[in-house]
Amino acid sequence: MAQPTIIFYDIPSSLDPQPWSPNTWRTRYALNYKGLAYQTVWVEYPDIEEVCKKIGAAPTRTVAPLYTLPVIHDTSTGVVLSDGPAIAEYLDKQYPDTPNLFPSGTVALQYGFIAAHADAITSLFVFALPKTNSILNPRSEEYFRRTREQIYGKKMDELTPVGDARVAEWGKYRDGLGKIDGWIKKSGGPFVMGDTISFADVTIASFLVWLKIVFGEDSQEWKDIASWHDGRWDALIKAFAKYQH
Amino acid sequence: MAQPTIIFYDIPSSLDPQPWSPNTWRTRYALNYKGLAYQTVWVEYPDIEEVCKKIGAAPTRTVAPLYTLPVIHDTSTGVVLSDGPAIAEYLDKQYPDTPNLFPSGTVALQYGFIAAHADAITSLFVFALPKTNSILNPRSEEYFRRTREQIYGKKMDELTPVGDARVAEWGKYRDGLGKIDGWIKKSGGPFVMGDTISFADVTIASFLVWLKIVFGEDSQEWKDIASWHDGRWDALIKAFAKYQH
């Protein structure tokens, strides 16, 4: 493998290995799938804005600017880019000899699919955010807790519903994945486009691996997910294991 | 063109020509795009359930069964099928020599895209339903009014917001289309997959033509839509004009 020319900015954790974020997994999986050499730079949450401004990475939300990771800096071209899908599009164009994540003609369909995916899995966050909070390093933990409690108007340890409400909300997540399972079945699977991995799969896998990491593979939550939809999600994460580093 | 072997069940109106429904336009456009001969059977709303049961068409919602059009009866195969996307999938498979609406490998992506499209245009209904109600024949008008007033908990003539609320809601519809415009731009356009029409375009066009028909092309509403996003939507409906019969 060539010397790393891509610097990849990711958010650390107290785990070993450190990667956990579903957003940055989209870029990590993309880089590994393409076999591109890169070097990870770990940035704690409170430092993201300063780092982005310093290297010239655009905010991903422009009204009340919000700086987020993933960001890459491709030192061979000078390009600095934020936002997982945009980074994958860039890697496809800049490195056309690597496996394509947006097969010809599918880019708009992929964007629509990932919007539908995001809509289908919204119930997941009240489960995943407190677990995520617990695996962050102290400086990020304080930032993450404060900003998420602001968004949800709830204390972090009150975010996950309990009792019947928990069952109902977890069921909504299962049904959301069920909708996506129904679509994938139409293609024949195992991937969204059939035999070929595309950015839609990278997105699905990134949110699943997040859960597997923060809950742990022996958790009831992961066991549930692994049992749903004829084991589709467990199989997907296993198919992505070779890009999970 | 061969003798019609497909019977296509559509919902009539008081307009000339009669077709108006965005759901049945998806099948009408599909049949015309493929150049398949068919015969339209017009079914007023209160008769849909009885007709579907008689010909053996499945309800499209199974909990509290709801029978909807479009339905096709392909007399050459005996297949009776409901639901626009399912019908288009069937036509692709049964008539592989006609232009494909789900290009190879894209069926799951297409389903995701049309879910995202549906989510993006929800603001449209409070504008389009009262206009639609006004162009139906009396028996359908009564049925449509009663069922929609039940769903929205509002009188039909109070459904469309007024004043600032109207401007805000119409703006949400524009912004929803703007999201889709952003995705299509990535493909190069004019269609979702670039140069090739697919079921995603059929879906977008079906909802646009509904508006153009019920509001009229001289209405302020259609003029607005035609002016948005560099004229993309007006151009799309013009590109579909040859399938609009």
Coordinates of C-alpha atoms in Angstrom, one line a residue:
Chain A
M1 CA 0.0 0.0 0.0
A2 CA 1.2 3.5 -0.9
Q3 CA 2.2 6.0 1.8
P4 CA -0.9 7.7 3.2
T5 CA -1.8 10.8 1.3
I6 CA -5.2 11.2 2.9
I7 CA -5.7 12.5 6.5
F8 CA -8.9 11.4 8.0
Y9 CA -10.3 13.3 11.0
D10 CA -12.3 11.0 13.3
I11 CA -13.8 11.2 16.8
P12 CA -12.0 9.1 19.5
S13 CA -13.5 7.0 22.3
S14 CA -12.3 5.2 25.4
L15 CA -12.7 1.8 23.5
D16 CA -10.0 -0.2 21.9
P17 CA -10.2 0.1 18.9
Q18 CA -11.5 3.7 19.1
P19 CA -13.8 4.2 16.1
W20 CA -17.5 4.3 16.9
S21 CA -19.3 7.2 15.1
P22 CA -21.8 6.2 12.4
N23 CA -21.0 9.4 10.5
T24 CA -17.3 8.8 10.4
W25 CA -17.7 5.1 9.8
R26 CA -19.2 6.0 6.4
T27 CA -15.8 7.5 5.5
R28 CA -13.7 4.8 7.2
Y29 CA -15.6 2.0 5.5
A30 CA -15.3 3.9 2.2
L31 CA -11.6 4.4 2.5
N32 CA -11.0 0.7 3.5
Y33 CA -13.4 -0.6 0.8
K34 CA -11.4 1.3 -1.7
G35 CA -8.1 0.3 -0.3
L36 CA -6.9 3.9 0.0
A37 CA -4.1 4.6 2.4
Y38 CA -4.9 7.1 5.1
Q39 CA -3.8 8.4 8.5
T40 CA -6.4 9.0 11.2
V41 CA -6.2 12.2 13.3
W42 CA -8.3 12.0 16.4
V43 CA -10.3 15.1 17.4
E44 CA -12.3 15.4 20.6
Y45 CA -15.8 17.0 20.1
P46 CA -14.9 20.4 21.7
D47 CA -12.0 20.8 19.2
I48 CA -13.8 19.9 16.0
E49 CA -14.8 23.5 15.0
E50 CA -11.3 24.9 15.6
V51 CA -9.7 22.1 13.6
C52 CA -12.1 22.4 10.7
K53 CA -11.6 26.2 10.6
K54 CA -7.8 25.7 10.7
I55 CA -7.7 23.3 7.8
G56 CA -10.5 25.0 5.8
A57 CA -13.2 22.4 6.1
A58 CA -16.7 23.7 5.5
P59 CA -19.5 23.4 8.1
T60 CA -22.1 20.8 7.2
R61 CA -24.9 23.0 8.4
T62 CA -24.6 26.6 7.3
V63 CA -27.5 28.4 9.1
A64 CA -25.9 28.6 12.6
P65 CA -22.7 27.0 11.3
L66 CA -22.1 23.5 12.6
Y67 CA -18.7 21.8 12.0
T68 CA -18.8 18.0 12.0
L69 CA -16.6 15.1 11.2
P70 CA -15.8 13.2 9.1
V71 CA -13.5 15.5 7.3
I72 CA -10.7 14.4 4.9
H73 CA -7.6 16.3 3.8
D74 CA -6.2 14.7 0.6
T75 CA -2.7 16.0 0.7
S76 CA -2.1 14.8 -2.9
T77 CA -4.7 17.2 -4.3
G78 CA -5.0 19.7 -1.5
V79 CA -8.7 19.0 -1.2
V80 CA -10.3 19.4 2.2
L81 CA -13.8 18.0 2.4
S82 CA -16.5 17.5 5.0
D83 CA -19.7 15.3 5.0
G84 CA -19.7 11.5 4.5
P85 CA -21.6 11.2 1.2
A86 CA -19.7 14.1 -0.4
I87 CA -16.4 12.5 0.7
A88 CA -17.4 9.2 -0.9
E89 CA -18.4 11.0 -4.1
Y90 CA -15.0 12.7 -4.2
L91 CA -13.1 9.5 -3.6
D92 CA -15.0 7.8 -6.5
K93 CA -14.1 10.7 -8.9
Q94 CA -10.5 11.2 -7.7
Y95 CA -9.7 7.5 -7.5
P96 CA -11.7 5.9 -10.4
D97 CA -9.6 2.7 -10.3
T98 CA -10.9 1.9 -6.9
P99 CA -14.3 0.1 -6.4
N100 CA -17.1 2.6 -7.0
L101 CA -19.5 3.5 -4.2
F102 CA -21.9 5.4 -6.6
P103 CA -22.3 3.1 -9.6
S104 CA -23.0 5.0 -12.8
G105 CA -26.4 6.7 -12.9
T106 CA -27.2 5.9 -9.2
V107 CA -26.0 9.0 -7.3
A108 CA -29.4 10.7 -7.0
L109 CA -31.1 7.3 -6.1
Q110 CA -28.4 6.7 -3.5
Y111 CA -29.1 10.1 -1.9
G112 CA -32.8 9.4 -1.9
F113 CA -32.2 6.0 -0.3
I114 CA -30.0 7.3 2.5
A115 CA -32.7 10.0 3.3
A116 CA -35.3 7.2 3.5
H117 CA -32.9 5.2 5.6
A118 CA -32.4 8.1 8.0
D119 CA -36.1 8.6 8.3
A120 CA -36.6 4.8 9.0
I121 CA -34.2 4.6 11.9
T122 CA -35.0 7.8 13.9
S123 CA -36.2 5.7 16.8
L124 CA -32.7 4.3 17.3
F125 CA -31.2 7.5 18.7
V126 CA -32.8 7.5 22.1
F127 CA -31.2 4.0 22.7
A128 CA -27.8 4.7 21.1
L129 CA -27.0 8.2 22.4
P130 CA -26.7 7.3 26.2
K131 CA -24.6 4.3 25.3
T132 CA -22.4 6.4 23.1
N133 CA -22.1 9.1 25.8
S134 CA -20.7 6.4 28.1
I135 CA -17.8 5.4 25.8
L136 CA -16.5 8.9 25.1
N137 CA -13.5 10.4 26.6
P138 CA -14.2 13.0 29.3
R139 CA -13.9 16.2 27.2
S140 CA -16.1 14.8 24.5
E141 CA -18.5 13.3 27.0
E142 CA -19.2 16.7 28.6
Y143 CA -19.8 18.3 25.1
F144 CA -21.9 15.4 23.8
R145 CA -24.1 15.3 26.9
R146 CA -24.7 19.0 27.0
T147 CA -25.5 19.4 23.3
R148 CA -27.7 16.3 23.1
E149 CA -29.6 17.2 26.3
Q150 CA -30.3 20.6 24.7
I151 CA -31.6 19.0 21.5
Y152 CA -33.9 16.5 23.3
G153 CA -34.8 18.6 26.3
K154 CA -34.1 15.6 28.5
K155 CA -31.3 14.4 30.8
M156 CA -29.1 11.9 29.1
D157 CA -30.0 9.1 31.5
E158 CA -33.7 9.8 30.9
L159 CA -33.5 9.6 27.1
T160 CA -34.1 5.9 26.7
P161 CA -37.8 5.1 27.4
V162 CA -38.6 2.3 29.9
G163 CA -41.2 -0.4 30.2
D164 CA -43.9 -0.5 27.5
A165 CA -42.6 2.7 25.9
R166 CA -39.2 1.1 25.5
V167 CA -40.7 -1.9 23.8
A168 CA -42.8 0.3 21.5
E169 CA -39.9 2.5 20.5
W170 CA -37.5 -0.5 19.9
G171 CA -40.3 -2.0 17.8
K172 CA -40.4 1.1 15.7
Y173 CA -36.7 0.8 15.0
R174 CA -37.2 -2.9 14.1
D175 CA -40.1 -1.9 11.7
G176 CA -38.0 0.8 10.2
L177 CA -35.3 -1.7 9.4
G178 CA -38.1 -4.0 8.2
K179 CA -39.0 -1.5 5.6
I180 CA -35.4 -1.4 4.3
D181 CA -35.3 -5.2 4.4
G182 CA -38.4 -5.3 2.2
W183 CA -36.6 -3.1 -0.4
I184 CA -33.4 -5.1 -0.3
K185 CA -35.3 -8.3 -0.8
K186 CA -36.6 -6.9 -4.1
S187 CA -33.0 -6.6 -5.3
G188 CA -32.2 -10.2 -4.3
G189 CA -29.6 -9.0 -1.8
P190 CA -27.4 -9.3 0.1
F191 CA -26.7 -5.7 -0.7
V192 CA -29.0 -2.8 -1.8
M193 CA -27.9 -3.2 -5.4
G194 CA -27.8 -7.0 -5.3
D195 CA -24.3 -8.4 -5.4
T196 CA -22.5 -5.0 -5.5
I197 CA -21.7 -2.9 -2.4
S198 CA -22.7 0.8 -2.8
F199 CA -22.9 3.8 -0.6
A200 CA -26.4 2.8 0.5
D201 CA -24.9 -0.3 2.2
V202 CA -22.0 1.7 3.7
T203 CA -24.6 3.9 5.3
I204 CA -26.7 1.0 6.6
A205 CA -23.6 -0.8 7.9
S206 CA -22.3 2.4 9.6
F207 CA -25.3 2.8 11.7
L208 CA -25.4 -0.9 12.6
V209 CA -21.8 -1.1 13.5
W210 CA -22.3 1.9 15.8
L211 CA -24.8 -0.1 17.8
K212 CA -22.8 -3.2 17.8
I213 CA -19.8 -1.2 19.2
V214 CA -21.6 0.9 21.8
F215 CA -23.9 -1.9 23.1
G216 CA -21.4 -4.7 22.6
E217 CA -22.1 -7.8 20.6
D218 CA -23.2 -9.8 23.7
S219 CA -25.9 -7.2 24.6
Q220 CA -29.6 -8.0 24.3
E221 CA -29.9 -5.1 21.8
W222 CA -27.4 -6.5 19.4
K223 CA -28.8 -10.0 19.8
D224 CA -32.2 -8.6 18.9
I225 CA -30.9 -6.8 15.8
A226 CA -28.9 -9.9 14.7
S227 CA -32.1 -12.0 14.9
W228 CA -34.3 -9.6 12.9
H229 CA -35.1 -10.1 9.2
D230 CA -33.6 -13.5 8.8
G231 CA -30.2 -12.3 10.1
R232 CA -29.8 -9.8 7.3
W233 CA -28.1 -7.1 9.6
D234 CA -25.7 -9.5 11.3
A235 CA -24.7 -10.9 7.8
L236 CA -24.2 -7.3 6.5
I237 CA -21.9 -6.4 9.4
K238 CA -20.0 -9.7 8.9
A239 CA -19.7 -8.9 5.1
F240 CA -18.2 -5.5 6.1
A241 CA -15.8 -7.0 8.7
K242 CA -12.9 -6.8 6.3
Y243 CA -13.4 -3.1 5.9
Q244 CA -13.8 -2.6 9.7
H245 CA -10.4 -1.3 10.8
Chain B
M1 CA -50.0 -1.7 -31.7
A2 CA -51.4 -5.0 -30.6
Q3 CA -55.0 -5.5 -29.3
P4 CA -55.2 -4.4 -25.7
T5 CA -54.6 -7.3 -23.3
I6 CA -54.2 -5.1 -20.2
I7 CA -57.2 -3.7 -18.4
F8 CA -56.2 -0.7 -16.4
Y9 CA -58.6 0.5 -13.6
D10 CA -58.4 4.3 -13.1
I11 CA -60.5 6.9 -11.3
P12 CA -62.5 9.3 -13.5
S13 CA -63.1 13.0 -13.2
S14 CA -65.3 15.7 -14.7
L15 CA -62.4 16.9 -16.8
D16 CA -61.6 16.1 -20.4
P17 CA -59.3 14.2 -20.6
Q18 CA -60.3 12.5 -17.3
P19 CA -57.0 11.2 -15.7
W20 CA -55.9 13.1 -12.7
S21 CA -54.8 10.7 -9.8
P22 CA -51.0 10.8 -9.0
N23 CA -51.2 7.1 -8.0
T24 CA -52.8 5.9 -11.2
W25 CA -50.7 8.2 -13.3
R26 CA -47.7 6.1 -12.2
T27 CA -49.3 3.2 -14.0
R28 CA -50.6 5.2 -17.0
Y29 CA -47.2 6.7 -17.6
A30 CA -45.6 3.3 -17.2
L31 CA -47.9 1.7 -19.7
N32 CA -47.5 4.5 -22.2
Y33 CA -43.7 4.7 -21.7
K34 CA -43.5 1.0 -22.4
G35 CA -45.9 1.3 -25.4
L36 CA -48.1 -1.4 -24.0
A37 CA -51.7 -1.5 -25.3
Y38 CA -54.4 -1.2 -22.6
Q39 CA -58.0 -0.4 -22.1
T40 CA -59.0 2.0 -19.3
V41 CA -62.0 1.0 -17.1
W42 CA -63.2 4.0 -15.0
V43 CA -64.2 3.3 -11.4
E44 CA -65.7 5.9 -9.1
Y45 CA -64.3 5.9 -5.6
P46 CA -67.3 4.2 -3.8
D47 CA -67.1 1.3 -6.3
I48 CA -63.3 0.6 -5.9
E49 CA -63.6 -2.0 -3.1
E50 CA -66.3 -4.0 -4.9
V51 CA -64.5 -4.0 -8.2
C52 CA -61.2 -5.0 -6.6
K53 CA -62.9 -7.9 -4.7
K54 CA -64.7 -9.0 -7.8
I55 CA -61.5 -9.2 -10.0
G56 CA -59.3 -10.5 -7.1
A57 CA -57.1 -7.4 -6.6
A58 CA -55.4 -7.3 -3.2
P59 CA -55.9 -4.4 -0.8
T60 CA -52.8 -2.1 -0.6
R61 CA -53.2 -1.7 3.1
T62 CA -54.0 -5.0 4.9
V63 CA -54.6 -3.8 8.5
A64 CA -58.2 -2.4 8.1
P65 CA -58.1 -3.4 4.4
L66 CA -58.0 -0.5 2.0
Y67 CA -58.6 -1.2 -1.7
T68 CA -57.0 1.4 -4.0
L69 CA -56.3 2.0 -7.7
P70 CA -54.3 1.6 -9.8
V71 CA -55.1 -2.0 -10.5
I72 CA -54.3 -3.9 -13.7
H73 CA -55.7 -7.1 -15.1
D74 CA -53.3 -8.6 -17.6
T75 CA -55.7 -10.8 -19.6
S76 CA -52.8 -12.5 -21.4
T77 CA -51.4 -13.9 -18.1
G78 CA -54.4 -13.7 -15.8
V79 CA -52.4 -11.6 -13.4
V80 CA -54.4 -9.0 -11.4
L81 CA -52.2 -6.6 -9.5
S82 CA -52.6 -3.5 -7.3
D83 CA -50.1 -0.8 -6.3
G84 CA -48.2 1.4 -8.7
P85 CA -44.6 0.3 -8.0
A86 CA -45.6 -3.4 -7.9
I87 CA -47.4 -3.0 -11.3
A88 CA -44.3 -1.3 -12.8
E89 CA -42.1 -4.1 -11.5
Y90 CA -44.5 -6.7 -13.0
L91 CA -44.5 -4.9 -16.4
D92 CA -40.7 -4.8 -16.4
K93 CA -40.5 -8.6 -15.8
Q94 CA -43.4 -9.7 -18.0
Y95 CA -42.5 -7.4 -21.0
P96 CA -38.7 -7.4 -20.9
D97 CA -38.4 -6.0 -24.4
T98 CA -40.1 -2.7 -23.4
P99 CA -38.0 0.1 -21.8
N100 CA -37.1 -0.9 -18.2
L101 CA -38.4 1.3 -15.3
F102 CA -36.2 -0.4 -12.7
P103 CA -32.7 -0.6 -14.4
S104 CA -30.7 -3.6 -13.3
G105 CA -29.7 -3.5 -9.6
T106 CA -31.7 -0.3 -8.8
V107 CA -35.0 -1.7 -7.5
A108 CA -34.2 -1.2 -3.8
L109 CA -32.7 2.2 -4.5
Q110 CA -35.8 3.2 -6.4
Y111 CA -38.1 2.2 -3.5
G112 CA -35.9 4.2 -1.1
F113 CA -36.0 7.2 -3.4
I114 CA -39.8 7.2 -3.8
A115 CA -40.1 6.9 0.0
A116 CA -37.9 10.0 0.3
H117 CA -39.9 11.7 -2.4
A118 CA -43.2 11.0 -0.5
D119 CA -41.6 12.4 2.6
A120 CA -40.4 15.6 0.8
I121 CA -43.7 16.5 -0.7
T122 CA -46.1 16.0 2.2
S123 CA -46.9 19.7 2.4
L124 CA -48.5 19.5 -1.1
F125 CA -51.7 17.7 0.0
V126 CA -53.4 20.5 1.8
F127 CA -53.2 22.4 -1.4
A128 CA -54.0 19.7 -3.9
L129 CA -56.8 17.8 -2.1
P130 CA -59.5 20.6 -2.2
K131 CA -58.7 21.2 -5.9
T132 CA -59.0 17.5 -6.6
N133 CA -62.3 17.3 -4.7
S134 CA -63.7 20.0 -7.0
I135 CA -62.9 18.1 -10.2
L136 CA -64.4 14.7 -9.2
N137 CA -67.8 13.4 -10.3
P138 CA -70.6 13.7 -7.6
R139 CA -70.4 10.1 -6.3
S140 CA -66.6 10.2 -5.9
E141 CA -66.7 13.8 -4.6
E142 CA -68.9 12.8 -1.7
Y143 CA -66.7 9.8 -0.9
F144 CA -63.4 11.7 -1.3
R145 CA -64.6 14.7 0.8
R146 CA -65.9 12.4 3.7
T147 CA -62.8 10.2 3.9
R148 CA -60.3 13.1 3.6
E149 CA -62.1 15.2 6.1
Q150 CA -62.0 12.2 8.5
I151 CA -58.2 11.8 8.0
Y152 CA -57.4 15.5 8.4
G153 CA -60.1 16.3 11.0
K154 CA -60.9 19.5 9.0
K155 CA -63.6 20.6 6.5
M156 CA -62.4 20.3 2.9
D157 CA -62.6 24.1 2.4
E158 CA -60.6 24.7 5.5
L159 CA -57.8 22.4 4.6
T160 CA -55.6 24.9 2.6
P161 CA -53.9 27.3 5.0
V162 CA -54.3 31.1 4.4
G163 CA -52.1 34.1 4.7
D164 CA -48.7 33.6 6.3
A165 CA -49.4 30.0 7.0
R166 CA -50.1 29.4 3.4
V167 CA -46.9 31.0 2.3
A168 CA -45.0 28.9 4.9
E169 CA -46.6 25.6 3.8
W170 CA -46.2 26.3 0.1
G171 CA -42.5 27.2 0.9
K172 CA -42.1 23.8 2.6
Y173 CA -43.3 22.1 -0.6
R174 CA -40.9 24.1 -2.7
D175 CA -38.0 23.2 -0.3
G176 CA -39.0 19.5 -0.4
L177 CA -38.7 19.7 -4.2
G178 CA -35.5 21.6 -3.7
K179 CA -34.0 18.6 -1.9
I180 CA -34.9 16.4 -4.8
D181 CA -33.5 18.9 -7.2
G182 CA -30.3 18.8 -5.3
W183 CA -30.1 15.0 -5.7
I184 CA -30.9 15.1 -9.4
K185 CA -28.3 17.8 -10.0
K186 CA -25.7 15.3 -8.8
S187 CA -26.7 12.8 -11.5
G188 CA -26.4 15.5 -14.2
G189 CA -30.1 15.3 -15.0
P190 CA -32.6 15.8 -16.6
F191 CA -33.7 12.5 -15.0
V192 CA -33.0 10.9 -11.7
M193 CA -30.5 8.5 -13.3
G194 CA -29.2 11.1 -15.8
D195 CA -30.3 10.5 -19.4
T196 CA -32.5 7.5 -18.6
I197 CA -36.1 7.6 -17.3
S198 CA -36.7 5.3 -14.4
F199 CA -39.6 4.7 -12.0
A200 CA -38.3 7.5 -9.7
D201 CA -39.0 10.0 -12.5
V202 CA -42.4 8.4 -13.2
T203 CA -43.2 9.0 -9.5
I204 CA -42.0 12.7 -9.5
A205 CA -43.9 13.4 -12.8
S206 CA -47.1 11.8 -11.6
F207 CA -47.4 14.1 -8.6
L208 CA -46.5 17.1 -10.7
V209 CA -49.0 16.4 -13.4
W210 CA -51.6 15.9 -10.8
L211 CA -51.1 19.5 -9.7
K212 CA -50.9 20.9 -13.2
I213 CA -54.2 19.2 -14.0
V214 CA -56.2 20.1 -10.9
F215 CA -54.9 23.7 -10.6
G216 CA -54.6 24.3 -14.4
E217 CA -51.5 25.4 -16.2
D218 CA -52.5 29.1 -15.9
S219 CA -52.8 29.0 -12.2
Q220 CA -50.4 30.8 -9.9
E221 CA -49.6 27.5 -8.3
W222 CA -48.4 25.9 -11.5
K223 CA -46.6 29.1 -12.5
D224 CA -44.7 28.9 -9.2
I225 CA -43.7 25.3 -9.6
A226 CA -42.7 25.8 -13.2
S227 CA -40.4 28.7 -12.1
W228 CA -38.7 26.8 -9.3
H229 CA -35.3 25.1 -9.6
D230 CA -34.4 26.5 -13.0
G231 CA -37.5 25.2 -14.5
R232 CA -36.7 21.5 -13.8
W233 CA -40.3 20.5 -13.0
D234 CA -41.8 22.2 -16.1
A235 CA -39.1 20.5 -18.2
L236 CA -39.9 17.1 -16.7
I237 CA -43.6 17.4 -17.4
K238 CA -42.8 18.5 -21.0
A239 CA -40.5 15.5 -21.3
F240 CA -43.3 13.2 -20.1
A241 CA -45.9 14.9 -22.4
K242 CA -45.5 12.1 -25.0
Y243 CA -46.6 9.5 -22.4
Q244 CA -49.4 11.7 -21.1
H245 CA -52.5 10.1 -22.7

